[in-house]
Amino acid sequence: MTVRFAEKELKELIQEASQGEKYPLAKLISELERPNSFEFRKVLFKELENSGFNGSHSVTIGFTGTPGAGKSSLLGEISTKFLQTVPDKKMAVVAIDPSSHISGGSLLGDRTRLSLPVREKRIFFRSQPSQLELGGLNPYTYHVIRLLRCFFDFIFVETVGIGQNEIEVSKLADLSFLVMVPLGGDQIQFMKSGIMEVPDAFILNKCDEENLARASYHTLSTTLEFLRDIVPGGSIPPIFLTSVKTKKGIQELLDFVLKSKPHPKRSSETKIQIEKWIKTEYGNFGLSFSETLGNSPPKKYEEWENFFNSEIRKRLS
Amino acid sequence: MEKKDHILYDKTGNPSKEPAWIFRTYAGHTNAKESNELFRKNLAKGQTGLSIAFDLPTQCGYSSDHAIAKPEIGKVGVPINTLEDFRILFDQIPIEEMNTSMTINGTSMWLLSLYVALAEERGEDVSKLQGTTQNDIIKEYLARGTYIFPPEHSIRIIVDMYEYCLKRIPKWNPSNICSYHLQEAGATPVQELAFALATGMAILDAVKERNCFTHEEFEQCVGRISFFVNAGIRFIEEMCKMRAFSDMWEEITVGIYQVKNEKYRRFRYGVQVNSLGLTEEQPENNAWRILIEALGVTLSRDARCRALQLPAWNEALSLPRPWDQQWSLRLQQVLAYETDLLEYPDLFEGSRVVESKVKDLVENANKEIQKIKEMGGAIKAIENGYMKAQLVKSQAERLAKINNDELIIVGKNKWKEGIPSPLTNDPDGGIFKVDPKSAEQTLKVLSDVKARRDAKKVAETLARLEEDAKNGKNLMFASVECAKALVTTGEWADTLRKIFGEYRPSTGVEGQKLNLESDKVSNVRSKVEKFQKATGARPKIVVGKPGLDGHSNGAEMIAVSAKHAGFDVIYSGIRLTPEEIVQSAVEENANVIGVSILSGSHVELAEQIFAELKHYKADIPVVFGGIIPQPDFEKLHSIGVKAIFTPKDYDLMDVMDRIIDIVSEKIPASV
């Protein structure tokens, strides 16, 4: 597929998007969401770099948890608070909807639970169907996030899933949260699946009622104490108690987010994503070539993609 | 003397005749003055009660001068801003003699307060007031969409009203459980029974929980619960449904609530017959449908309603004219006074068929109630989206059956050819239109009142309302004080919004499937595939429901069918502003925006939507659906609307076919 935008047009779209214009940004995202966006990505990310947008300052925050944990409503509260209290920063939300794709179509319902201000250039919301990856990330989510990082200070990625899928988001997030509900009965499940080791912080949402919230907090922190040994570094991640209803804990959560820094090594993220892509495209056979990734100097994503594509194809033919 | 089975005897043993039910016409439009004239004319024609329709801003708690209210003033009912509007509305009408039904929910407490304030001002004995405030939550959250507060606060307001009415206006029905709209939203008779009775229990549980009544007083509360039911075209089944309602209410009131007094256990209900089955095609057929539907709830004594209101034959076209309403009233009068309907004891007592059918309905409804109870009751089943999803499912099934011709609708999917109706040949097109200038009068009354009222008193009474809301005090007292101080509808509602918050329920469309497989479906899907091949992405549609009109069935069905056809669908529920809808479409880079409007404000909303698209320099095609009269098509097209769908376009895949064609026009030639 050819690149749909002429060079001049692309420059304009980038400039407008950087000024908070929603429609140009939406168009760029749509291009990234198409299959075989390789050529476009090469041009786009090069142009972005030339224009001085590299996204290195931006923080990506993963929000994951079981359906019904109230992630969208919580994100809605955080956005409202963010816009009120951080006047010089911008944020974007990518909500990946787990709706099934049996007919091919999808119903993206996450906007329902968020009420966002209109014509506010400091916030941008985008839905994505999860397609075949139930609750997990889309093949193109990573690229959309790379783009958004260029224009926004904070990118929230909301995913739904139960079990291993939830780990996916943490691989490209600088900070990842696991959102749970008090005494949801999920805790034991999460322990089994090893999910407890992944998030940087926990959120017990829907803590509308003080006693229940406290009881759940103790259950969770005790559980985490047991895991201390296997947590790298041995420290226990923080637990936030929040309620959309009573606005409890929102400010604390936002402060924590605002304090976090981008991951120092974006190259390791590139490596993970490239491996994921190779695995999808060429399976374990392809993965055997990716060992070169480890000790070679860092490259841009598209350079790697190009490299492996031609290398693997050579061996295949 | 030997008693004969076919004669109806009164309590003293003398042959007698049943008194007729209350004849009502659901009415109100334009402004308080015009509505007052309409009411007085209707009463003069032999109507025996009032049923007031309020406009959407009044129902949703906005004053007429609020931006969101402007396109809707006086459209589907009368606008009420302050006590002054009630003074005009009830001018020369003896409210102490009336039985007044108010179709109002989120602001029911406010409207009752205005009514009480008016009676007190006129020096009437308030305890004599008779009537009903609808004050229902199921239908609001599930079907009608004019809710304001979250369910728990809505229930609190209802209980406040029970408490107040019991002591001060004992003949008033503080709430009326309205399953009517559930059938409009697709409910089966079993769902209508189960959801309505579960809601009745939720209210009684909340009343009990407050623990402020003696058992005798609690029994009186049970006695004040009334129901508002829908009667559909399957009239035998509908009659059996009414018998099932009575049987089940008896079981509930005796079994669960130990109501000893038989009088308080009676299942009391009013009926409006179904509008859902009325067709835009061959609208004259609707006259017969209305008659047949009325029979289900009048034919037999044990299933006869206390009050009846009939829609007009042309309601599927637009608002009915006064003449159309008169025609519906005449039908009731012919039925009650010309026929021998009221002279007999129950006609179906002992019928094996009827008994067996009733038993069946009761069993299935009890199973459904059990399910709801296990979820924690009706309020939980609303909050977790269960009830809504069930209704959307039933509606999707019903529409699929019409599309497959499994369900025959005369003039719609069968015997479609016919001679055009002479009834619609009148120069007015056979429909009623609200004069767009009439809103000025409402706004003038409002600004006059605001200018001359005592601002200090307004602030004081509102402060008291806020305090009482925070402290859990009964809100009726402060509300009546607000009414007397000439507080506006918007000010009253805003004060409570501040304390209670506003509610956004589940849309019920997630996870829905349409059981529809036909050549049409595969044709549309192949076009979708073609689009996907050409552009690399699925077509994306934003389904929007702007304004205050909460009739979301159409939007939900389009959302479900678009997904069925293979679209990515973004649907965020009701009461969105045009700005919000366009922002969603822009951020998602949607290929088309589909807007559903039933309140008659389509032209104003189209203008707002296109202004907003212009702001974003976005060229996204827009299609409209809803009750949109033919004469408005040209105007909408000139604003930029690409296609218009009305109830005539019942075949969902035909609609999707046209939409995918519109979307495909924009595929760039280069790919």
Coordinates of C-alpha atoms in Angstrom, one line a residue, chain A residues 11-273:
Chain A
K11 CA 3.9 18.0 7.3
E12 CA 0.8 20.0 7.7
L13 CA -1.0 17.2 9.5
I14 CA 1.9 16.8 11.9
Q15 CA 2.0 20.6 12.6
E16 CA -1.7 20.8 13.2
A17 CA -1.7 17.7 15.3
S18 CA 1.0 19.1 17.4
Q19 CA -1.1 22.2 18.1
G20 CA -3.9 20.0 19.4
E21 CA -6.1 19.8 16.3
K22 CA -8.1 16.7 16.7
Y23 CA -9.0 15.8 13.1
P24 CA -5.5 15.8 11.7
L25 CA -4.3 13.6 14.5
A26 CA -7.2 11.3 14.1
K27 CA -6.3 10.9 10.4
L28 CA -2.7 10.1 11.2
I29 CA -3.8 7.4 13.8
S30 CA -6.1 5.8 11.2
E31 CA -3.2 5.4 8.8
L32 CA -1.1 3.7 11.5
E33 CA -4.0 1.4 12.2
R34 CA -4.1 0.0 8.7
P35 CA -2.3 -3.3 8.0
N36 CA 1.0 -3.0 6.1
S37 CA 1.6 0.5 7.4
F38 CA 5.3 0.0 7.2
E39 CA 6.0 2.5 4.4
F40 CA 3.9 5.1 6.1
R41 CA 5.5 4.6 9.5
K42 CA 8.9 5.0 8.0
V43 CA 8.0 8.4 6.5
L44 CA 5.9 9.5 9.5
F45 CA 8.4 8.8 12.2
K46 CA 11.3 10.2 10.2
E47 CA 9.2 13.4 9.5
L48 CA 8.3 13.6 13.2
E49 CA 12.0 13.3 14.2
N50 CA 12.9 16.0 11.7
S51 CA 10.3 18.3 13.1
G52 CA 11.7 17.8 16.6
F53 CA 9.1 15.4 18.0
N54 CA 10.6 12.3 19.5
G55 CA 8.3 11.6 22.4
S56 CA 11.2 11.0 24.8
H57 CA 9.6 13.2 27.5
S58 CA 6.3 11.4 27.5
V59 CA 5.0 8.9 30.0
T60 CA 2.9 5.9 29.1
I61 CA 0.5 4.6 31.7
G62 CA -1.1 1.2 31.5
F63 CA -4.5 0.7 33.1
T64 CA -5.6 -2.8 33.2
G65 CA -7.9 -5.1 35.1
T66 CA -11.0 -7.2 34.9
P67 CA -14.2 -5.9 33.2
G68 CA -16.4 -4.0 35.6
A69 CA -13.5 -2.8 37.8
G70 CA -14.5 0.7 36.7
K71 CA -11.3 1.6 34.7
S72 CA -13.1 3.9 32.3
S73 CA -15.0 5.8 34.9
L74 CA -11.8 6.2 36.9
L75 CA -9.9 7.4 33.9
G76 CA -12.8 9.9 33.4
E77 CA -12.2 11.3 36.9
I78 CA -8.5 11.4 36.4
S79 CA -8.9 13.3 33.2
T80 CA -11.2 15.9 34.8
K81 CA -8.7 16.4 37.7
F82 CA -5.8 16.5 35.3
L83 CA -7.3 19.3 33.2
Q84 CA -8.2 21.2 36.3
T85 CA -4.8 20.9 38.1
V86 CA -2.2 20.6 35.4
P87 CA -2.8 23.5 33.1
D88 CA 0.4 23.2 31.0
K89 CA 0.3 19.5 30.2
K90 CA -1.6 17.3 27.7
M91 CA -2.9 13.8 27.9
A92 CA -4.3 11.2 25.6
V93 CA -6.3 8.1 26.3
V94 CA -6.3 4.9 24.2
A95 CA -9.1 2.6 25.2
I96 CA -8.9 -0.9 23.9
D97 CA -12.3 -2.5 23.8
P98 CA -12.7 -6.2 24.3
S99 CA -15.9 -6.5 22.2
S100 CA -15.8 -9.7 20.3
H101 CA -15.4 -9.8 16.6
I102 CA -17.6 -12.7 15.6
S103 CA -19.4 -10.8 12.9
G104 CA -16.3 -8.8 12.2
G105 CA -17.8 -5.6 13.6
S106 CA -17.4 -4.3 17.1
L107 CA -19.1 -2.1 19.6
L108 CA -16.8 0.3 21.3
G109 CA -18.4 1.3 24.5
D110 CA -15.7 2.9 26.5
R111 CA -16.7 6.5 25.7
T112 CA -20.0 5.8 27.5
R113 CA -18.3 5.9 30.9
L114 CA -16.2 8.9 30.3
S115 CA -17.6 12.4 30.0
L116 CA -14.9 14.6 28.4
P117 CA -15.0 18.3 27.8
V118 CA -15.6 19.4 24.2
R119 CA -13.1 21.4 22.1
E120 CA -10.5 20.8 24.8
K121 CA -7.2 20.5 23.0
R122 CA -5.3 19.2 26.0
I123 CA -7.0 15.9 25.9
F124 CA -7.6 13.3 23.1
F125 CA -9.5 10.1 23.3
R126 CA -9.3 7.2 20.9
S127 CA -11.0 3.7 20.9
Q128 CA -9.5 0.6 19.4
P129 CA -11.2 -2.7 18.9
S130 CA -9.0 -5.4 20.4
Q131 CA -9.7 -7.7 17.4
L132 CA -8.5 -11.2 17.9
E133 CA -6.4 -10.3 20.9
L134 CA -9.1 -10.6 23.6
G135 CA -8.6 -7.6 25.8
G136 CA -4.9 -7.3 24.9
L137 CA -3.2 -4.9 22.6
N138 CA -3.8 -4.5 18.9
P139 CA -0.9 -5.2 16.5
Y140 CA -0.9 -1.4 15.8
T141 CA -1.4 -0.1 19.4
Y142 CA 2.4 0.3 19.8
H143 CA 2.7 2.6 16.8
V144 CA -0.3 4.7 17.8
I145 CA 1.3 5.2 21.2
R146 CA 4.6 6.1 19.6
L147 CA 2.8 8.8 17.7
L148 CA 0.8 10.1 20.6
R149 CA 4.0 10.4 22.7
C150 CA 5.2 13.0 20.3
F151 CA 2.3 15.3 21.1
F152 CA 1.2 14.4 24.6
D153 CA 2.9 14.4 28.0
F154 CA 0.9 11.4 29.3
I155 CA -0.6 8.5 27.4
F156 CA -3.1 6.3 29.2
V157 CA -3.7 2.9 27.7
E158 CA -6.7 1.1 29.0
T159 CA -7.0 -2.6 28.3
V160 CA -9.3 -5.3 29.6
G161 CA -8.4 -8.9 30.0
I162 CA -8.1 -11.7 32.4
G163 CA -4.8 -13.4 33.0
Q164 CA -1.7 -13.1 30.8
N165 CA -3.1 -10.7 28.3
E166 CA -2.9 -8.0 30.9
I167 CA 0.8 -8.3 31.0
E168 CA 1.1 -7.1 27.5
V169 CA 0.4 -3.5 28.3
S170 CA 3.1 -3.3 30.9
K171 CA 5.7 -4.0 28.2
L172 CA 5.2 -0.7 26.6
A173 CA 4.1 1.3 29.7
D174 CA 6.4 3.3 31.8
L175 CA 4.0 2.8 34.7
S176 CA 1.4 0.1 34.9
F177 CA -1.6 -0.2 37.2
L178 CA -3.7 -3.2 37.9
V179 CA -7.2 -2.0 38.8
M180 CA -9.3 -4.2 41.0
V181 CA -12.4 -4.0 43.1
P182 CA -12.6 -4.5 46.9
L183 CA -13.1 -8.2 47.8
G184 CA -13.8 -9.0 44.2
G185 CA -12.5 -12.5 44.7
D186 CA -10.0 -11.8 42.0
Q187 CA -7.0 -11.6 44.3
I188 CA -6.4 -15.4 44.4
Q189 CA -6.7 -15.7 40.7
F190 CA -4.2 -13.0 40.1
M191 CA -1.8 -14.6 42.4
K192 CA -2.0 -17.8 40.5
S193 CA -1.5 -16.3 37.2
G194 CA 1.6 -14.4 38.4
I195 CA 0.0 -11.1 37.5
M196 CA 0.9 -9.7 40.9
E197 CA 4.5 -9.4 39.8
V198 CA 3.8 -7.2 36.9
P199 CA 2.2 -3.9 37.9
D200 CA 4.1 -1.0 39.4
A201 CA 1.1 -0.1 41.5
F202 CA -2.4 -1.5 42.4
I203 CA -5.7 0.4 42.5
L204 CA -8.5 -0.8 44.6
N205 CA -11.3 1.0 42.8
K206 CA -15.0 1.4 43.9
C207 CA -13.9 2.0 47.5
D208 CA -17.1 3.8 48.2
E209 CA -17.4 2.3 51.7
E210 CA -14.7 2.9 54.2
N211 CA -14.7 -0.4 56.1
L212 CA -14.8 -2.6 53.1
A213 CA -12.0 -0.6 51.5
R214 CA -9.8 -1.0 54.6
A215 CA -10.4 -4.7 54.8
S216 CA -9.6 -5.2 51.1
Y217 CA -6.5 -3.0 51.5
H218 CA -5.2 -5.3 54.2
T219 CA -6.0 -8.5 52.3
L220 CA -4.1 -7.2 49.3
S221 CA -1.1 -5.8 51.2
T222 CA -0.7 -9.1 53.1
T223 CA -0.9 -11.0 49.8
L224 CA 1.9 -8.8 48.4
E225 CA 4.0 -9.3 51.6
F226 CA 4.1 -13.0 50.7
L227 CA 5.3 -12.2 47.3
R228 CA 8.0 -9.9 48.4
D229 CA 10.7 -12.5 47.8
I230 CA 9.9 -12.9 44.2
V231 CA 9.4 -9.2 43.4
P232 CA 12.6 -7.9 41.9
G233 CA 14.2 -5.6 44.5
G234 CA 11.9 -6.9 47.2
S235 CA 9.9 -3.7 47.5
I236 CA 6.2 -3.8 47.5
P237 CA 4.3 -1.7 45.0
P238 CA 2.0 1.0 46.3
I239 CA -1.8 0.4 46.6
F240 CA -4.3 3.2 45.9
L241 CA -7.8 3.2 47.2
T242 CA -10.1 5.1 44.9
S243 CA -13.8 5.8 44.4
V244 CA -15.3 7.7 41.6
K245 CA -18.5 8.2 43.6
T246 CA -16.9 9.9 46.6
K247 CA -13.8 11.2 44.6
K248 CA -11.6 9.4 47.1
G249 CA -7.9 8.9 46.2
I250 CA -8.1 10.5 42.8
Q251 CA -5.7 13.3 43.6
E252 CA -3.2 11.0 45.2
L253 CA -3.3 8.7 42.2
L254 CA -2.8 11.7 39.8
D255 CA 0.1 13.0 41.8
F256 CA 1.7 9.6 41.6
V257 CA 1.3 9.5 37.9
L258 CA 2.6 13.1 37.4
K259 CA 5.7 12.2 39.4
S260 CA 6.6 9.2 37.2
K261 CA 9.3 9.4 34.6
P262 CA 9.6 7.8 31.2
H263 CA 11.5 4.5 31.1
P264 CA 15.2 5.3 30.7
K265 CA 15.6 2.7 28.0
R266 CA 13.1 2.9 25.2
S267 CA 15.4 0.6 23.2
S268 CA 14.4 -2.4 25.4
E269 CA 10.8 -1.6 24.6
T270 CA 11.6 -1.6 20.9
K271 CA 13.2 -5.0 21.3
I272 CA 10.2 -6.4 23.0
Q273 CA 7.8 -5.1 20.4

